[in-house]
Amino acid sequence: MASNLAAWITEAKSRPLKVDEAVKWKAGPGEVLIKNAAVAAHYTVVPEILVSPIPNDLDFEHATVLPLALSTAAAALYEDKHFDLPMPWVSASDVSNGTILIWGAAGAVGLAAIQLARASGLHVIAVASARNHDFVRSIGAHYTLDYKSKTFSQDVAAAIKETDKFIGIFDAISSPETFSTISDILEGVGPTKVVVLMAPPTTHSENYRVSHSVSFSILKPPYDRVADGLWRKFIPEALERGLIKAKPEPLVVGFGLEKVQDAMDRQKKGVSAQKIVVTL
């Protein structure tokens, strides 16, 4: 590519994926324009406020599962328009600031949310498939629920009602299916804050008190305090002390840009408790 100004995906659903130098700065119908700092490079331009050193015993393949997941979870947990939790600290294990339910707990964002919530003094109820229950407990969840169980809706409602101070639900999947299921469950629970990562449908239960979180909001005031508290003040020491684990495990598809299409195809097939990675 002749320059690093912008690039675009030239064909819809092309096999293999084709990317070429952009000839214009505005995407047309059905086109995707890629601009700003590129990532397919040995040295990537990143705002300093989003950077943390990693310990010598943590390789880059494992470390790469953390940045986007942690920033996404942090925006939902710490911005005052969402859960507005106290920022994480390294000695929070014996503090109890309430209980949060994390939906999609075995995914990268869910696992990041479990660890950050624990570091903010919360108890965690984790929703995941039964085969991942031991895994999410090992990351810090106190209680697990199987979304495939025949009594799942009743189990969620009971778990929420039994908590002394329930903070709300973080929907780390945010699909039409989770929107619908959560809305139905809350009909029998009462008004509950739900933070989602994708815009929810306009029709849902009156008890579904929704807010829409996006990761990049932590870059700008007033929410850059979240990035500062997370990446500058907490993550370096938390990684060094093993309080934050680089999970889920990376599934390395291969080396080089030519493996990006293979990675996308593998992702579309679905993964559980893994993160697709291409090395460069």
PDB file of C-alpha atoms in Angstrom:
ATOM      1  CA  MET A   1       0.000   0.000   0.000  1.00  0.00           C
ATOM      2  CA  ALA A   2       1.564   3.282  -1.091  1.00  0.00           C
ATOM      3  CA  SER A   3       0.603   5.319   1.951  1.00  0.00           C
ATOM      4  CA  ASN A   4      -0.750   4.973   5.452  1.00  0.00           C
ATOM      5  CA  LEU A   5      -3.509   7.559   4.988  1.00  0.00           C
ATOM      6  CA  ALA A   6      -6.493   5.287   4.462  1.00  0.00           C
ATOM      7  CA  ALA A   7      -7.510   1.978   2.974  1.00  0.00           C
ATOM      8  CA  TRP A   8     -10.745   0.361   1.980  1.00  0.00           C
ATOM      9  CA  ILE A   9     -12.277  -3.053   1.611  1.00  0.00           C
ATOM     10  CA  THR A  10     -12.891  -3.256  -2.120  1.00  0.00           C
ATOM     11  CA  GLU A  11     -15.474  -6.020  -2.413  1.00  0.00           C
ATOM     12  CA  ALA A  12     -18.306  -7.256  -0.232  1.00  0.00           C
ATOM     13  CA  LYS A  13     -17.781 -10.832   1.002  1.00  0.00           C
ATOM     14  CA  SER A  14     -14.666 -11.268  -1.141  1.00  0.00           C
ATOM     15  CA  ARG A  15     -12.584 -14.410  -0.671  1.00  0.00           C
ATOM     16  CA  PRO A  16      -9.870 -13.758   0.215  1.00  0.00           C
ATOM     17  CA  LEU A  17     -10.416 -10.401   1.865  1.00  0.00           C
ATOM     18  CA  LYS A  18      -9.131  -7.633  -0.430  1.00  0.00           C
ATOM     19  CA  VAL A  19      -7.821  -4.344   0.940  1.00  0.00           C
ATOM     20  CA  ASP A  20      -6.400  -1.588  -1.282  1.00  0.00           C
ATOM     21  CA  GLU A  21      -5.259   2.021  -1.009  1.00  0.00           C
ATOM     22  CA  ALA A  22      -8.209   4.375  -0.658  1.00  0.00           C
ATOM     23  CA  VAL A  23      -8.798   6.667  -3.620  1.00  0.00           C
ATOM     24  CA  LYS A  24     -11.300   8.819  -1.750  1.00  0.00           C
ATOM     25  CA  TRP A  25     -11.919   9.814   1.852  1.00  0.00           C
ATOM     26  CA  LYS A  26     -15.585   8.964   2.101  1.00  0.00           C
ATOM     27  CA  ALA A  27     -17.068   5.481   1.905  1.00  0.00           C
ATOM     28  CA  GLY A  28     -19.928   4.935  -0.535  1.00  0.00           C
ATOM     29  CA  PRO A  29     -22.892   2.546  -0.168  1.00  0.00           C
ATOM     30  CA  GLY A  30     -21.715  -0.892   0.914  1.00  0.00           C
ATOM     31  CA  GLU A  31     -18.090   0.248   1.257  1.00  0.00           C
ATOM     32  CA  VAL A  32     -15.853   0.208   4.313  1.00  0.00           C
ATOM     33  CA  LEU A  33     -13.205   2.895   4.733  1.00  0.00           C
ATOM     34  CA  ILE A  34     -10.290   2.200   7.072  1.00  0.00           C
ATOM     35  CA  LYS A  35      -8.383   5.200   8.357  1.00  0.00           C
ATOM     36  CA  ASN A  36      -6.459   6.616  11.312  1.00  0.00           C
ATOM     37  CA  ALA A  37      -3.567   4.687  12.854  1.00  0.00           C
ATOM     38  CA  ALA A  38      -2.894   1.348  11.174  1.00  0.00           C
ATOM     39  CA  VAL A  39      -2.341  -1.813  13.216  1.00  0.00           C
ATOM     40  CA  ALA A  40      -0.620  -4.009  10.623  1.00  0.00           C
ATOM     41  CA  ALA A  41       2.818  -2.763  11.596  1.00  0.00           C
ATOM     42  CA  HIS A  42       5.670  -3.653  13.912  1.00  0.00           C
ATOM     43  CA  TYR A  43       5.148  -0.367  15.781  1.00  0.00           C
ATOM     44  CA  THR A  44       1.597   0.878  16.229  1.00  0.00           C
ATOM     45  CA  VAL A  45       0.532   4.401  17.170  1.00  0.00           C
ATOM     46  CA  VAL A  46      -1.456   4.233  20.417  1.00  0.00           C
ATOM     47  CA  PRO A  47      -2.473   7.001  22.841  1.00  0.00           C
ATOM     48  CA  GLU A  48      -0.162   6.838  25.868  1.00  0.00           C
ATOM     49  CA  ILE A  49      -3.116   6.754  28.247  1.00  0.00           C
ATOM     50  CA  LEU A  50      -4.036   3.296  26.865  1.00  0.00           C
ATOM     51  CA  VAL A  51      -0.573   1.749  27.242  1.00  0.00           C
ATOM     52  CA  SER A  52       0.727  -0.518  29.999  1.00  0.00           C
ATOM     53  CA  PRO A  53       3.986  -2.452  30.359  1.00  0.00           C
ATOM     54  CA  ILE A  54       3.627  -6.212  30.568  1.00  0.00           C
ATOM     55  CA  PRO A  55       5.592  -8.578  32.837  1.00  0.00           C
ATOM     56  CA  ASN A  56       8.494 -10.551  31.402  1.00  0.00           C
ATOM     57  CA  ASP A  57       6.578 -13.810  31.792  1.00  0.00           C
ATOM     58  CA  LEU A  58       3.612 -12.601  29.691  1.00  0.00           C
ATOM     59  CA  ASP A  59       4.113 -13.042  25.942  1.00  0.00           C
ATOM     60  CA  PHE A  60       2.483 -10.807  23.354  1.00  0.00           C
ATOM     61  CA  GLU A  61       0.164 -13.536  22.050  1.00  0.00           C
ATOM     62  CA  HIS A  62      -1.450 -13.760  25.487  1.00  0.00           C
ATOM     63  CA  ALA A  63      -1.226 -10.044  26.282  1.00  0.00           C
ATOM     64  CA  THR A  64      -3.131  -9.135  23.121  1.00  0.00           C
ATOM     65  CA  VAL A  65      -6.382 -10.580  24.504  1.00  0.00           C
ATOM     66  CA  LEU A  66      -6.527  -7.811  27.126  1.00  0.00           C
ATOM     67  CA  PRO A  67      -6.494  -4.240  25.719  1.00  0.00           C
ATOM     68  CA  LEU A  68      -9.838  -3.932  23.927  1.00  0.00           C
ATOM     69  CA  ALA A  69     -11.597  -6.234  26.401  1.00  0.00           C
ATOM     70  CA  LEU A  70     -10.388  -4.283  29.444  1.00  0.00           C
ATOM     71  CA  SER A  71     -11.201  -0.890  27.926  1.00  0.00           C
ATOM     72  CA  THR A  72     -14.665  -2.078  26.870  1.00  0.00           C
ATOM     73  CA  ALA A  73     -15.445  -3.498  30.301  1.00  0.00           C
ATOM     74  CA  ALA A  74     -14.013  -0.436  32.058  1.00  0.00           C
ATOM     75  CA  ALA A  75     -16.222   1.989  30.124  1.00  0.00           C
ATOM     76  CA  ALA A  76     -19.303   0.049  31.232  1.00  0.00           C
ATOM     77  CA  LEU A  77     -18.218  -0.404  34.843  1.00  0.00           C
ATOM     78  CA  TYR A  78     -16.711   2.983  35.700  1.00  0.00           C
ATOM     79  CA  GLU A  79     -18.370   5.741  33.673  1.00  0.00           C
ATOM     80  CA  ASP A  80     -20.962   7.588  35.750  1.00  0.00           C
ATOM     81  CA  LYS A  81     -23.625   7.217  33.052  1.00  0.00           C
ATOM     82  CA  HIS A  82     -23.366   3.437  33.457  1.00  0.00           C
ATOM     83  CA  PHE A  83     -22.470   1.573  36.689  1.00  0.00           C
ATOM     84  CA  ASP A  84     -20.199   4.277  38.143  1.00  0.00           C
ATOM     85  CA  LEU A  85     -18.213   1.807  40.265  1.00  0.00           C
ATOM     86  CA  PRO A  86     -15.159   2.764  42.301  1.00  0.00           C
ATOM     87  CA  MET A  87     -12.000   2.368  40.223  1.00  0.00           C
ATOM     88  CA  PRO A  88     -10.176  -0.956  40.743  1.00  0.00           C
ATOM     89  CA  TRP A  89      -7.417  -1.272  43.301  1.00  0.00           C
ATOM     90  CA  VAL A  90      -4.999  -4.083  44.074  1.00  0.00           C
ATOM     91  CA  SER A  91      -6.273  -4.849  47.595  1.00  0.00           C
ATOM     92  CA  ALA A  92     -10.031  -4.957  47.020  1.00  0.00           C
ATOM     93  CA  SER A  93     -10.605  -8.684  47.596  1.00  0.00           C
ATOM     94  CA  ASP A  94     -12.165  -8.308  51.062  1.00  0.00           C
ATOM     95  CA  VAL A  95     -14.416  -5.354  50.207  1.00  0.00           C
ATOM     96  CA  SER A  96     -18.109  -5.788  49.365  1.00  0.00           C
ATOM     97  CA  ASN A  97     -19.632  -3.023  47.249  1.00  0.00           C
ATOM     98  CA  GLY A  98     -22.529  -5.096  45.934  1.00  0.00           C
ATOM     99  CA  THR A  99     -23.204  -7.735  43.284  1.00  0.00           C
ATOM    100  CA  ILE A 100     -23.181  -7.548  39.492  1.00  0.00           C
ATOM    101  CA  LEU A 101     -24.400 -10.112  36.955  1.00  0.00           C
ATOM    102  CA  ILE A 102     -22.165 -10.510  33.899  1.00  0.00           C
ATOM    103  CA  TRP A 103     -23.786 -12.062  30.832  1.00  0.00           C
ATOM    104  CA  GLY A 104     -21.336 -13.710  28.418  1.00  0.00           C
ATOM    105  CA  ALA A 105     -18.812 -14.240  31.183  1.00  0.00           C
ATOM    106  CA  ALA A 106     -16.530 -16.650  29.287  1.00  0.00           C
ATOM    107  CA  GLY A 107     -15.805 -14.209  26.450  1.00  0.00           C
ATOM    108  CA  ALA A 108     -12.925 -11.743  26.459  1.00  0.00           C
ATOM    109  CA  VAL A 109     -15.029  -8.766  27.595  1.00  0.00           C
ATOM    110  CA  GLY A 110     -16.899 -10.856  30.157  1.00  0.00           C
ATOM    111  CA  LEU A 111     -13.677 -12.189  31.666  1.00  0.00           C
ATOM    112  CA  ALA A 112     -12.217  -8.686  31.814  1.00  0.00           C
ATOM    113  CA  ALA A 113     -15.392  -7.471  33.511  1.00  0.00           C
ATOM    114  CA  ILE A 114     -15.228 -10.253  36.116  1.00  0.00           C
ATOM    115  CA  GLN A 115     -11.667  -9.338  37.049  1.00  0.00           C
ATOM    116  CA  LEU A 116     -12.284  -5.595  37.157  1.00  0.00           C
ATOM    117  CA  ALA A 117     -15.506  -5.986  39.136  1.00  0.00           C
ATOM    118  CA  ARG A 118     -13.678  -8.117  41.710  1.00  0.00           C
ATOM    119  CA  ALA A 119     -10.943  -5.477  41.902  1.00  0.00           C
ATOM    120  CA  SER A 120     -13.649  -2.898  42.618  1.00  0.00           C
ATOM    121  CA  GLY A 121     -14.986  -4.912  45.533  1.00  0.00           C
ATOM    122  CA  LEU A 122     -17.986  -6.562  43.861  1.00  0.00           C
ATOM    123  CA  HIS A 123     -19.343 -10.081  44.002  1.00  0.00           C
ATOM    124  CA  VAL A 124     -19.913 -11.522  40.535  1.00  0.00           C
ATOM    125  CA  ILE A 125     -22.708 -13.710  39.187  1.00  0.00           C
ATOM    126  CA  ALA A 126     -21.509 -15.132  35.860  1.00  0.00           C
ATOM    127  CA  VAL A 127     -23.691 -16.368  32.998  1.00  0.00           C
ATOM    128  CA  ALA A 128     -21.889 -18.926  30.814  1.00  0.00           C
ATOM    129  CA  SER A 129     -22.303 -22.444  29.483  1.00  0.00           C
ATOM    130  CA  ALA A 130     -21.849 -25.200  32.068  1.00  0.00           C
ATOM    131  CA  ARG A 131     -18.560 -26.352  30.521  1.00  0.00           C
ATOM    132  CA  ASN A 132     -17.039 -22.936  31.295  1.00  0.00           C
ATOM    133  CA  HIS A 133     -18.260 -22.636  34.883  1.00  0.00           C
ATOM    134  CA  ASP A 134     -15.035 -23.847  36.504  1.00  0.00           C
ATOM    135  CA  PHE A 135     -13.094 -21.530  34.204  1.00  0.00           C
ATOM    136  CA  VAL A 136     -15.023 -18.356  35.059  1.00  0.00           C
ATOM    137  CA  ARG A 137     -14.859 -19.238  38.759  1.00  0.00           C
ATOM    138  CA  SER A 138     -11.079 -19.522  38.457  1.00  0.00           C
ATOM    139  CA  ILE A 139     -11.061 -15.972  37.079  1.00  0.00           C
ATOM    140  CA  GLY A 140     -13.073 -14.632  40.005  1.00  0.00           C
ATOM    141  CA  ALA A 141     -16.805 -15.304  39.596  1.00  0.00           C
ATOM    142  CA  HIS A 142     -18.522 -16.199  42.868  1.00  0.00           C
ATOM    143  CA  TYR A 143     -21.621 -17.824  41.388  1.00  0.00           C
ATOM    144  CA  THR A 144     -22.401 -19.274  37.952  1.00  0.00           C
ATOM    145  CA  LEU A 145     -25.570 -19.772  35.916  1.00  0.00           C
ATOM    146  CA  ASP A 146     -25.976 -21.972  32.838  1.00  0.00           C
ATOM    147  CA  TYR A 147     -27.856 -20.178  30.055  1.00  0.00           C
ATOM    148  CA  LYS A 148     -28.731 -23.561  28.529  1.00  0.00           C
ATOM    149  CA  SER A 149     -30.531 -24.749  31.663  1.00  0.00           C
ATOM    150  CA  LYS A 150     -34.290 -25.303  31.417  1.00  0.00           C
ATOM    151  CA  THR A 151     -34.719 -23.262  34.589  1.00  0.00           C
ATOM    152  CA  PHE A 152     -32.325 -20.507  33.551  1.00  0.00           C
ATOM    153  CA  SER A 153     -34.764 -17.583  33.671  1.00  0.00           C
ATOM    154  CA  GLN A 154     -35.994 -18.602  37.110  1.00  0.00           C
ATOM    155  CA  ASP A 155     -32.404 -19.124  38.285  1.00  0.00           C
ATOM    156  CA  VAL A 156     -31.377 -15.626  37.178  1.00  0.00           C
ATOM    157  CA  ALA A 157     -34.390 -14.012  38.821  1.00  0.00           C
ATOM    158  CA  ALA A 158     -33.756 -15.913  42.063  1.00  0.00           C
ATOM    159  CA  ALA A 159     -30.055 -15.012  42.095  1.00  0.00           C
ATOM    160  CA  ILE A 160     -30.854 -11.321  41.631  1.00  0.00           C
ATOM    161  CA  LYS A 161     -33.525 -11.288  44.331  1.00  0.00           C
ATOM    162  CA  GLU A 162     -31.246 -13.042  46.841  1.00  0.00           C
ATOM    163  CA  THR A 163     -28.521 -10.382  46.695  1.00  0.00           C
ATOM    164  CA  ASP A 164     -28.390  -7.639  49.319  1.00  0.00           C
ATOM    165  CA  LYS A 165     -27.178  -4.912  46.963  1.00  0.00           C
ATOM    166  CA  PHE A 166     -27.656  -5.707  43.281  1.00  0.00           C
ATOM    167  CA  ILE A 167     -25.838  -3.257  40.992  1.00  0.00           C
ATOM    168  CA  GLY A 168     -27.244  -4.463  37.676  1.00  0.00           C
ATOM    169  CA  ILE A 169     -26.558  -6.567  34.574  1.00  0.00           C
ATOM    170  CA  PHE A 170     -23.635  -6.124  32.189  1.00  0.00           C
ATOM    171  CA  ASP A 171     -24.628  -7.725  28.882  1.00  0.00           C
ATOM    172  CA  ALA A 172     -21.229  -8.465  27.332  1.00  0.00           C
ATOM    173  CA  ILE A 173     -22.885 -10.230  24.376  1.00  0.00           C
ATOM    174  CA  SER A 174     -25.588  -7.694  23.511  1.00  0.00           C
ATOM    175  CA  SER A 175     -27.405  -9.691  20.849  1.00  0.00           C
ATOM    176  CA  PRO A 176     -31.128  -9.658  20.014  1.00  0.00           C
ATOM    177  CA  GLU A 177     -31.395 -12.938  21.928  1.00  0.00           C
ATOM    178  CA  THR A 178     -29.837 -11.572  25.115  1.00  0.00           C
ATOM    179  CA  PHE A 179     -31.865  -8.353  24.901  1.00  0.00           C
ATOM    180  CA  SER A 180     -35.073 -10.380  24.687  1.00  0.00           C
ATOM    181  CA  THR A 181     -34.169 -12.866  27.425  1.00  0.00           C
ATOM    182  CA  ILE A 182     -33.041 -10.202  29.889  1.00  0.00           C
ATOM    183  CA  SER A 183     -36.125  -8.101  29.209  1.00  0.00           C
ATOM    184  CA  ASP A 184     -38.392 -11.085  29.869  1.00  0.00           C
ATOM    185  CA  ILE A 185     -36.562 -11.991  33.093  1.00  0.00           C
ATOM    186  CA  LEU A 186     -36.792  -8.450  34.436  1.00  0.00           C
ATOM    187  CA  GLU A 187     -40.567  -8.484  34.114  1.00  0.00           C
ATOM    188  CA  GLY A 188     -40.554 -10.561  37.296  1.00  0.00           C
ATOM    189  CA  VAL A 189     -37.606  -8.853  38.991  1.00  0.00           C
ATOM    190  CA  GLY A 190     -38.297  -5.134  38.896  1.00  0.00           C
ATOM    191  CA  PRO A 191     -36.408  -2.087  37.588  1.00  0.00           C
ATOM    192  CA  THR A 192     -32.804  -3.058  36.867  1.00  0.00           C
ATOM    193  CA  LYS A 193     -29.907  -1.244  35.232  1.00  0.00           C
ATOM    194  CA  VAL A 194     -28.621  -3.071  32.140  1.00  0.00           C
ATOM    195  CA  VAL A 195     -25.475  -1.881  30.352  1.00  0.00           C
ATOM    196  CA  VAL A 196     -25.141  -3.081  26.761  1.00  0.00           C
ATOM    197  CA  LEU A 197     -22.455  -2.856  24.060  1.00  0.00           C
ATOM    198  CA  MET A 198     -24.796  -2.567  21.080  1.00  0.00           C
ATOM    199  CA  ALA A 199     -27.838  -0.342  20.751  1.00  0.00           C
ATOM    200  CA  PRO A 200     -30.805  -2.308  22.145  1.00  0.00           C
ATOM    201  CA  PRO A 201     -34.221  -2.582  20.518  1.00  0.00           C
ATOM    202  CA  THR A 202     -36.600   0.292  21.146  1.00  0.00           C
ATOM    203  CA  THR A 203     -39.225  -1.977  22.693  1.00  0.00           C
ATOM    204  CA  HIS A 204     -38.431  -3.793  25.928  1.00  0.00           C
ATOM    205  CA  SER A 205     -39.681  -4.228  29.462  1.00  0.00           C
ATOM    206  CA  GLU A 206     -40.155  -1.051  31.514  1.00  0.00           C
ATOM    207  CA  ASN A 207     -37.894  -2.718  34.083  1.00  0.00           C
ATOM    208  CA  TYR A 208     -35.071  -2.886  31.521  1.00  0.00           C
ATOM    209  CA  ARG A 209     -33.237   0.359  32.431  1.00  0.00           C
ATOM    210  CA  VAL A 210     -30.705   0.338  29.623  1.00  0.00           C
ATOM    211  CA  SER A 211     -27.572   2.350  28.881  1.00  0.00           C
ATOM    212  CA  HIS A 212     -25.307   1.879  25.855  1.00  0.00           C
ATOM    213  CA  SER A 213     -21.548   1.760  26.502  1.00  0.00           C
ATOM    214  CA  VAL A 214     -18.689   2.167  23.991  1.00  0.00           C
ATOM    215  CA  SER A 215     -15.014   1.551  24.707  1.00  0.00           C
ATOM    216  CA  PHE A 216     -13.508   4.585  22.960  1.00  0.00           C
ATOM    217  CA  SER A 217     -15.322   6.996  25.288  1.00  0.00           C
ATOM    218  CA  ILE A 218     -12.607   6.509  27.922  1.00  0.00           C
ATOM    219  CA  LEU A 219     -10.155   8.420  25.711  1.00  0.00           C
ATOM    220  CA  LYS A 220     -11.823  11.813  26.085  1.00  0.00           C
ATOM    221  CA  PRO A 221     -12.840  14.020  29.026  1.00  0.00           C
ATOM    222  CA  PRO A 222     -14.565  13.541  31.342  1.00  0.00           C
ATOM    223  CA  TYR A 223     -14.082   9.778  31.026  1.00  0.00           C
ATOM    224  CA  ASP A 224     -10.330   9.841  30.418  1.00  0.00           C
ATOM    225  CA  ARG A 225     -10.192   9.498  34.213  1.00  0.00           C
ATOM    226  CA  VAL A 226     -11.233   5.875  33.570  1.00  0.00           C
ATOM    227  CA  ALA A 227      -8.352   5.261  31.169  1.00  0.00           C
ATOM    228  CA  ASP A 228      -5.969   6.930  33.614  1.00  0.00           C
ATOM    229  CA  GLY A 229      -7.183   4.881  36.571  1.00  0.00           C
ATOM    230  CA  LEU A 230      -7.143   1.666  34.573  1.00  0.00           C
ATOM    231  CA  TRP A 231      -4.088   1.727  32.306  1.00  0.00           C
ATOM    232  CA  ARG A 232      -1.732   4.041  34.174  1.00  0.00           C
ATOM    233  CA  LYS A 233      -2.560   3.280  37.794  1.00  0.00           C
ATOM    234  CA  PHE A 234      -3.990  -0.238  38.038  1.00  0.00           C
ATOM    235  CA  ILE A 235      -3.085  -2.580  35.184  1.00  0.00           C
ATOM    236  CA  PRO A 236       0.751  -2.396  35.413  1.00  0.00           C
ATOM    237  CA  GLU A 237       0.831  -3.500  39.069  1.00  0.00           C
ATOM    238  CA  ALA A 238      -2.144  -5.849  38.680  1.00  0.00           C
ATOM    239  CA  LEU A 239      -0.406  -7.711  35.842  1.00  0.00           C
ATOM    240  CA  GLU A 240       2.887  -7.837  37.730  1.00  0.00           C
ATOM    241  CA  ARG A 241       1.170  -9.299  40.811  1.00  0.00           C
ATOM    242  CA  GLY A 242      -0.991 -11.720  38.826  1.00  0.00           C
ATOM    243  CA  LEU A 243      -4.237 -10.043  39.888  1.00  0.00           C
ATOM    244  CA  ILE A 244      -5.290  -9.647  36.254  1.00  0.00           C
ATOM    245  CA  LYS A 245      -4.962 -12.751  34.099  1.00  0.00           C
ATOM    246  CA  ALA A 246      -4.589 -12.670  30.308  1.00  0.00           C
ATOM    247  CA  LYS A 247      -7.682 -14.699  29.533  1.00  0.00           C
ATOM    248  CA  PRO A 248      -9.236 -16.183  27.461  1.00  0.00           C
ATOM    249  CA  GLU A 249      -6.490 -18.235  25.867  1.00  0.00           C
ATOM    250  CA  PRO A 250      -5.345 -16.953  22.465  1.00  0.00           C
ATOM    251  CA  LEU A 251      -6.078 -19.169  19.472  1.00  0.00           C
ATOM    252  CA  VAL A 252      -3.219 -18.256  17.133  1.00  0.00           C
ATOM    253  CA  VAL A 253      -4.389 -18.825  13.562  1.00  0.00           C
ATOM    254  CA  GLY A 254      -1.051 -18.038  11.938  1.00  0.00           C
ATOM    255  CA  PHE A 255       1.545 -15.431  11.041  1.00  0.00           C
ATOM    256  CA  GLY A 256       1.158 -12.526   8.637  1.00  0.00           C
ATOM    257  CA  LEU A 257      -1.616 -10.490   7.037  1.00  0.00           C
ATOM    258  CA  GLU A 258      -2.435 -13.350   4.678  1.00  0.00           C
ATOM    259  CA  LYS A 259      -3.873 -15.171   7.712  1.00  0.00           C
ATOM    260  CA  VAL A 260      -6.433 -12.463   8.503  1.00  0.00           C
ATOM    261  CA  GLN A 261      -9.058 -14.061   6.265  1.00  0.00           C
ATOM    262  CA  ASP A 262      -8.491 -17.444   7.944  1.00  0.00           C
ATOM    263  CA  ALA A 263      -8.923 -15.731  11.304  1.00  0.00           C
ATOM    264  CA  MET A 264     -12.187 -14.101  10.227  1.00  0.00           C
ATOM    265  CA  ASP A 265     -13.517 -17.409   8.910  1.00  0.00           C
ATOM    266  CA  ARG A 266     -12.591 -19.137  12.168  1.00  0.00           C
ATOM    267  CA  GLN A 267     -14.277 -16.408  14.181  1.00  0.00           C
ATOM    268  CA  LYS A 268     -17.502 -16.788  12.181  1.00  0.00           C
ATOM    269  CA  LYS A 269     -17.587 -20.488  13.071  1.00  0.00           C
ATOM    270  CA  GLY A 270     -17.697 -19.481  16.711  1.00  0.00           C
ATOM    271  CA  VAL A 271     -15.247 -19.868  19.569  1.00  0.00           C
ATOM    272  CA  SER A 272     -15.780 -20.395  23.283  1.00  0.00           C
ATOM    273  CA  ALA A 273     -13.397 -19.080  25.929  1.00  0.00           C
ATOM    274  CA  GLN A 274     -10.800 -18.275  23.245  1.00  0.00           C
ATOM    275  CA  LYS A 275      -9.572 -15.182  21.388  1.00  0.00           C
ATOM    276  CA  ILE A 276      -8.594 -15.345  17.720  1.00  0.00           C
ATOM    277  CA  VAL A 277      -5.065 -13.970  17.191  1.00  0.00           C
ATOM    278  CA  VAL A 278      -2.895 -13.357  14.115  1.00  0.00           C
ATOM    279  CA  THR A 279       0.785 -12.640  14.771  1.00  0.00           C
ATOM    280  CA  LEU A 280       2.812 -10.166  12.711  1.00  0.00           C
TER     281      LEU A 280
END
